[in-house]
Structures are given as C-alpha cells and as structure tokens.
Coordinates of C-alpha atoms in Angstrom, one line a residue:
M1 CA 122.5 61.3 89.4
D2 CA 119.2 59.6 88.7
V3 CA 116.5 61.9 90.3
S4 CA 113.6 59.6 89.5
G5 CA 111.9 57.9 92.4
T6 CA 113.4 60.2 95.0
S7 CA 111.4 61.1 98.0
A8 CA 109.9 64.5 98.6
T9 CA 112.3 65.0 101.5
D10 CA 115.3 64.3 99.2
E11 CA 113.9 66.6 96.5
N12 CA 113.5 69.4 99.1
T13 CA 117.0 68.8 100.4
R14 CA 118.4 69.1 96.9
R15 CA 116.3 72.2 96.2
E16 CA 117.6 73.9 99.3
A17 CA 121.2 72.9 98.5
I18 CA 120.9 74.3 95.0
K19 CA 119.6 77.6 96.4
A20 CA 122.3 77.7 99.0
T21 CA 124.9 77.4 96.2
A22 CA 123.1 80.1 94.1
R23 CA 123.1 82.5 97.1
Q24 CA 126.9 82.1 97.4
L25 CA 127.3 82.8 93.7
L26 CA 125.1 85.9 94.0
V27 CA 127.8 87.5 96.0
K28 CA 130.5 86.5 93.5
L29 CA 128.8 86.8 90.2
G30 CA 125.7 89.0 90.8
A31 CA 122.3 88.0 89.7
G32 CA 123.0 88.9 86.1
G33 CA 125.9 86.4 86.1
L34 CA 123.9 83.6 87.7
S35 CA 123.3 80.6 85.4
L36 CA 122.3 77.0 85.9
D37 CA 125.7 75.9 84.6
A38 CA 127.5 78.0 87.2
V39 CA 125.2 76.7 90.0
A40 CA 125.8 73.1 88.9
S41 CA 129.6 73.6 88.8
G42 CA 129.6 75.4 92.2
G43 CA 127.5 72.7 93.8
G44 CA 129.3 69.7 92.3
L45 CA 126.2 68.7 90.3
A46 CA 125.4 67.9 86.8
V47 CA 123.4 70.5 85.0
A48 CA 120.6 68.0 84.5
E49 CA 120.3 67.6 88.3
V50 CA 119.8 71.4 88.6
E51 CA 117.4 71.5 85.7
A52 CA 115.3 68.7 87.3
V53 CA 114.6 71.1 90.1
F54 CA 114.8 74.5 88.4
P55 CA 114.2 74.0 84.6
H56 CA 115.2 77.6 83.8
R57 CA 117.4 80.3 85.4
D58 CA 114.4 82.4 86.0
D59 CA 112.8 79.7 88.0
L60 CA 115.8 79.7 90.3
L61 CA 115.9 83.5 90.5
T62 CA 112.2 83.6 91.4
A63 CA 112.8 81.1 94.2
L64 CA 115.7 83.2 95.5
V65 CA 113.6 86.4 95.3
I66 CA 110.7 84.9 97.2
D67 CA 113.1 83.6 99.9
A68 CA 114.8 86.9 100.2
Y69 CA 111.6 88.8 100.7
N70 CA 110.2 86.3 103.1
D71 CA 113.4 86.0 105.2
S72 CA 114.0 89.7 105.4
A73 CA 110.3 90.4 106.3
A74 CA 110.3 87.6 108.9
A75 CA 113.3 89.3 110.6
M76 CA 111.3 92.5 110.8
E77 CA 108.2 90.7 112.1
R78 CA 110.1 88.9 114.8
A79 CA 111.7 92.2 116.0
D80 CA 108.4 94.0 115.9
Q81 CA 106.6 91.3 117.8
A82 CA 109.3 91.2 120.4
A83 CA 109.2 94.9 120.9
G84 CA 105.5 94.9 121.1
S85 CA 105.4 92.1 123.6
A86 CA 107.8 94.2 125.7
G87 CA 105.3 97.1 125.7
A88 CA 107.4 99.3 123.4
S89 CA 105.8 102.4 121.8
A90 CA 105.1 102.4 118.0
G91 CA 108.2 104.5 117.5
A92 CA 110.4 101.9 119.3
R93 CA 108.7 99.1 117.4
L94 CA 109.6 100.9 114.1
L95 CA 113.2 101.3 115.1
A96 CA 113.4 97.6 116.2
A97 CA 111.9 96.4 112.9
T98 CA 114.0 98.6 110.7
R99 CA 117.2 97.7 112.6
A100 CA 116.3 94.0 112.0
L101 CA 116.0 94.7 108.2
R102 CA 119.3 96.5 108.3
A103 CA 121.0 93.5 110.1
W104 CA 119.6 91.1 107.6
S105 CA 120.7 93.3 104.7
F106 CA 124.3 93.4 105.8
A107 CA 124.3 89.6 106.6
N108 CA 122.8 88.8 103.1
T109 CA 124.2 91.3 100.7
G110 CA 123.8 89.1 97.7
E111 CA 120.1 88.6 98.3
F112 CA 119.6 92.3 99.3
T113 CA 121.1 93.3 96.0
L114 CA 118.9 90.8 94.2
I115 CA 115.7 92.4 95.5
Y116 CA 116.7 96.0 95.9
G117 CA 119.6 96.5 93.5
S118 CA 119.5 97.1 89.8
P119 CA 117.0 95.0 87.8
V120 CA 118.4 91.7 86.5
P121 CA 118.7 91.8 82.7
D122 CA 116.0 89.8 80.9
Y123 CA 114.3 88.7 84.1
H124 CA 110.8 89.8 85.0
A125 CA 109.5 88.8 88.4
P126 CA 106.2 86.9 88.2
Q127 CA 103.1 87.6 90.3
D128 CA 104.3 84.9 92.8
T129 CA 106.8 87.4 94.2
V130 CA 104.2 90.1 95.0
P131 CA 102.8 88.6 98.3
P132 CA 106.3 88.1 99.8
A133 CA 107.4 91.6 98.6
S134 CA 104.4 93.0 100.4
R135 CA 105.4 91.7 103.8
T136 CA 107.9 94.5 104.4
P137 CA 105.5 97.4 103.8
A138 CA 102.9 95.4 105.8
V139 CA 105.1 95.5 108.8
L140 CA 105.5 99.2 108.5
A141 CA 101.8 99.7 107.9
G142 CA 100.9 97.6 111.0
I143 CA 103.1 99.8 113.1
V144 CA 101.7 103.0 111.7
R145 CA 98.2 101.7 112.1
S146 CA 98.9 100.8 115.7
A147 CA 100.3 104.3 116.3
L148 CA 97.2 105.9 114.8
E149 CA 94.8 103.8 116.9
A150 CA 96.8 104.5 120.0
G151 CA 96.9 108.3 119.4
E152 CA 100.7 108.3 119.1
L153 CA 100.7 110.3 115.8
T154 CA 101.0 114.1 115.5
P155 CA 98.8 115.5 112.7
P156 CA 100.7 116.7 109.7
R157 CA 101.3 120.4 109.0
R158 CA 101.0 119.8 105.3
V159 CA 98.5 117.6 103.5
V160 CA 99.0 115.9 100.2
P161 CA 97.4 118.3 97.6
G162 CA 94.7 117.2 95.2
P163 CA 93.0 113.8 94.9
P164 CA 94.4 110.7 96.6
L165 CA 97.6 109.4 94.9
L166 CA 97.1 105.7 95.9
R167 CA 96.4 102.5 94.1
P168 CA 93.7 100.3 95.7
E169 CA 96.3 97.7 96.7
A170 CA 98.1 100.2 98.9
V171 CA 94.8 101.2 100.6
E172 CA 93.9 97.6 101.2
L173 CA 97.3 96.8 102.7
F174 CA 96.9 99.6 105.2
G175 CA 93.3 98.6 106.0
G176 CA 91.6 101.7 104.5
V177 CA 92.0 105.4 104.4
P178 CA 91.8 107.1 107.8
E179 CA 89.8 110.3 108.3
A180 CA 91.3 113.8 108.4
P181 CA 93.7 114.9 109.7
F182 CA 95.4 111.6 108.9
S183 CA 93.8 110.9 105.5
D184 CA 97.2 111.0 103.7
I185 CA 98.9 108.7 106.2
V186 CA 99.2 105.9 103.5
E187 CA 101.1 108.2 101.1
R188 CA 103.3 109.3 104.0
G189 CA 103.9 105.6 104.9
I190 CA 105.1 105.0 101.4
V191 CA 107.6 107.8 101.8
L192 CA 108.8 106.1 105.0
W193 CA 109.1 102.8 103.2
S194 CA 111.0 104.2 100.3
S195 CA 113.3 106.2 102.6
L196 CA 114.1 103.0 104.5
I197 CA 115.0 101.1 101.4
G198 CA 117.0 104.0 100.0
L199 CA 118.9 104.4 103.2
L200 CA 119.8 100.7 103.2
V201 CA 121.0 100.9 99.6
F202 CA 123.2 103.7 100.6
Q203 CA 124.6 101.9 103.6
V204 CA 124.9 98.4 102.1
F205 CA 126.6 99.7 99.0
S206 CA 128.9 102.0 101.0
R207 CA 127.5 105.3 99.9
T208 CA 127.6 106.9 103.3
H209 CA 130.9 105.6 104.8
D210 CA 132.8 108.6 103.5
S211 CA 130.4 111.0 105.1
V212 CA 129.3 109.4 108.4
R213 CA 131.5 108.2 111.3
D214 CA 128.8 106.0 113.0
E215 CA 126.7 104.4 110.3
S216 CA 124.5 102.5 112.7
G217 CA 123.9 105.6 114.8
Y218 CA 123.1 107.5 111.6
F219 CA 120.6 104.8 110.5
D220 CA 118.7 105.3 113.8
F221 CA 118.7 109.1 113.3
A222 CA 117.6 108.8 109.7
I223 CA 114.7 106.5 110.6
A224 CA 113.7 109.0 113.3
V225 CA 113.7 111.8 110.8
A226 CA 111.7 109.8 108.2
A227 CA 109.2 108.9 110.9
E228 CA 108.6 112.6 111.6
G229 CA 106.9 112.7 108.2
I230 CA 104.1 110.5 109.5
G231 CA 104.0 112.2 112.9
L232 CA 105.6 109.4 114.8
V233 CA 108.3 109.9 117.4
V234 CA 111.1 107.4 117.4
P235 CA 113.1 107.2 120.6
S236 CA 116.8 108.0 120.4
G237 CA 119.3 105.2 120.3
E238 CA 120.3 105.7 123.9
D239 CA 116.7 105.0 124.9
T240 CA 116.4 101.7 123.0
E241 CA 118.1 98.3 123.2
T242 CA 120.5 97.7 120.4
D243 CA 120.6 94.3 118.8

C-alpha cells in the first residue's frame, strides 16, 4: 500500500487499526513478544505500512502505554465525577474510582499487564509516558485532598518518622504538604496507591482466587482497609452502588 498522499484522517485510522491489532497480540504474545512483523501479519498489512506509522517497536509500545494509562485513568475520573455529582462522600468516591480501575483492568488484561506487569525487555518508557501515568495517582490525590478539606479524615496515630520522604513531584501533584496532624498524608497516599495496584495485580493474575470466595467483595474490603491508613472511611459494599 502506498501511504504517500493519504489524509490525516486516513493516517489516524491506520494508526488506530495498528494499535488495535497490537492490543490483541498483547494478550497472546505479551509485550515482550510484540514485534512490527507480528502486528503486520496480524493486521493483514505489509511491514512497511506499519513502519510508516511506527518506525520502531518501541514507538508502538509507547503509544500503547500512553493509551493504557489514559484510558484506565479516564475510567477512574468518570467514576469519581459521577460519585461526586451524586453527593457521595470521599470514601464512596474512592471506592467508585478504584472499582472503575478494577473493571478496566479485567476488561483489558493485556494493557494492564503492559503498564503494571513485568518490565518489557529492552524497552525504556520515555518521558512522554509520565503525564499519562500520573493521572491515576492524581485521581486518588484529588479524593484525599477533598476529604482533607471537608474534614473527613481522622488524624493518624503514627506519623512518618524523620524528615519528609517525598520527591518534589509528589508534593506538587498533591498540591503541597498539609500541616500537622496530616503532614504525612502524601506518604500515606502513596501507600494507598501502591496497595491498589498490588491488589489489582493479585486479582488480575489470579493470585487470590484460591484464598477468597468473593473477589469483588474482597476488593472493596481491601480498599477500605488501605484507606484506613490515611484516616478515610470507605462505606461497606452494601452501602454503595455496584457497577
């Protein structure tokens, strides 16, 4: 196919088609097995057609990483906005947003694995992936900030010892360091974020199915337990609307 002289619309259509094929192959081959040859074969294209859009495998992986972060975060943002518009508490907003990420993760296991699984051999994500990756913790930070401003947080019983443990980027994302007794809320928020991702890794990769009878119910419980670390009360599953 001669790609010269094609319109921007045609090029975008081809770009999205290539990425759609690559996403299907992520499930079958994993990110480490993804290649431009495999994508071309899977999409019924010549390798040159794929290379005209994504010159190297890493260009394609980066596009997939950015899309995965943006799509998953958008699901969280929509859920949080809907809960907030309905007058939900910060704890209920947290549960809605994390449930949305869980639903996205199970519906897009290949992309979830790409961004939260083992590193892809010989691939180093460029700086372009940082803003999309920051959207997920930004949703959590926004909810925690709202809870703090609304007086919905219980002061911690144990403070982080020693000097602050944060990088400036984390402080900026949260909007500054609150005063005592919530001066370590950003560190605690990172614990919540890492607990969320770790829990999803366990569930998506079937690490809990041998131990838990109701995995969705356990997810809600685990989020509530993790939220206790920042002094936020998450309502029980019976008190919230399930997707």
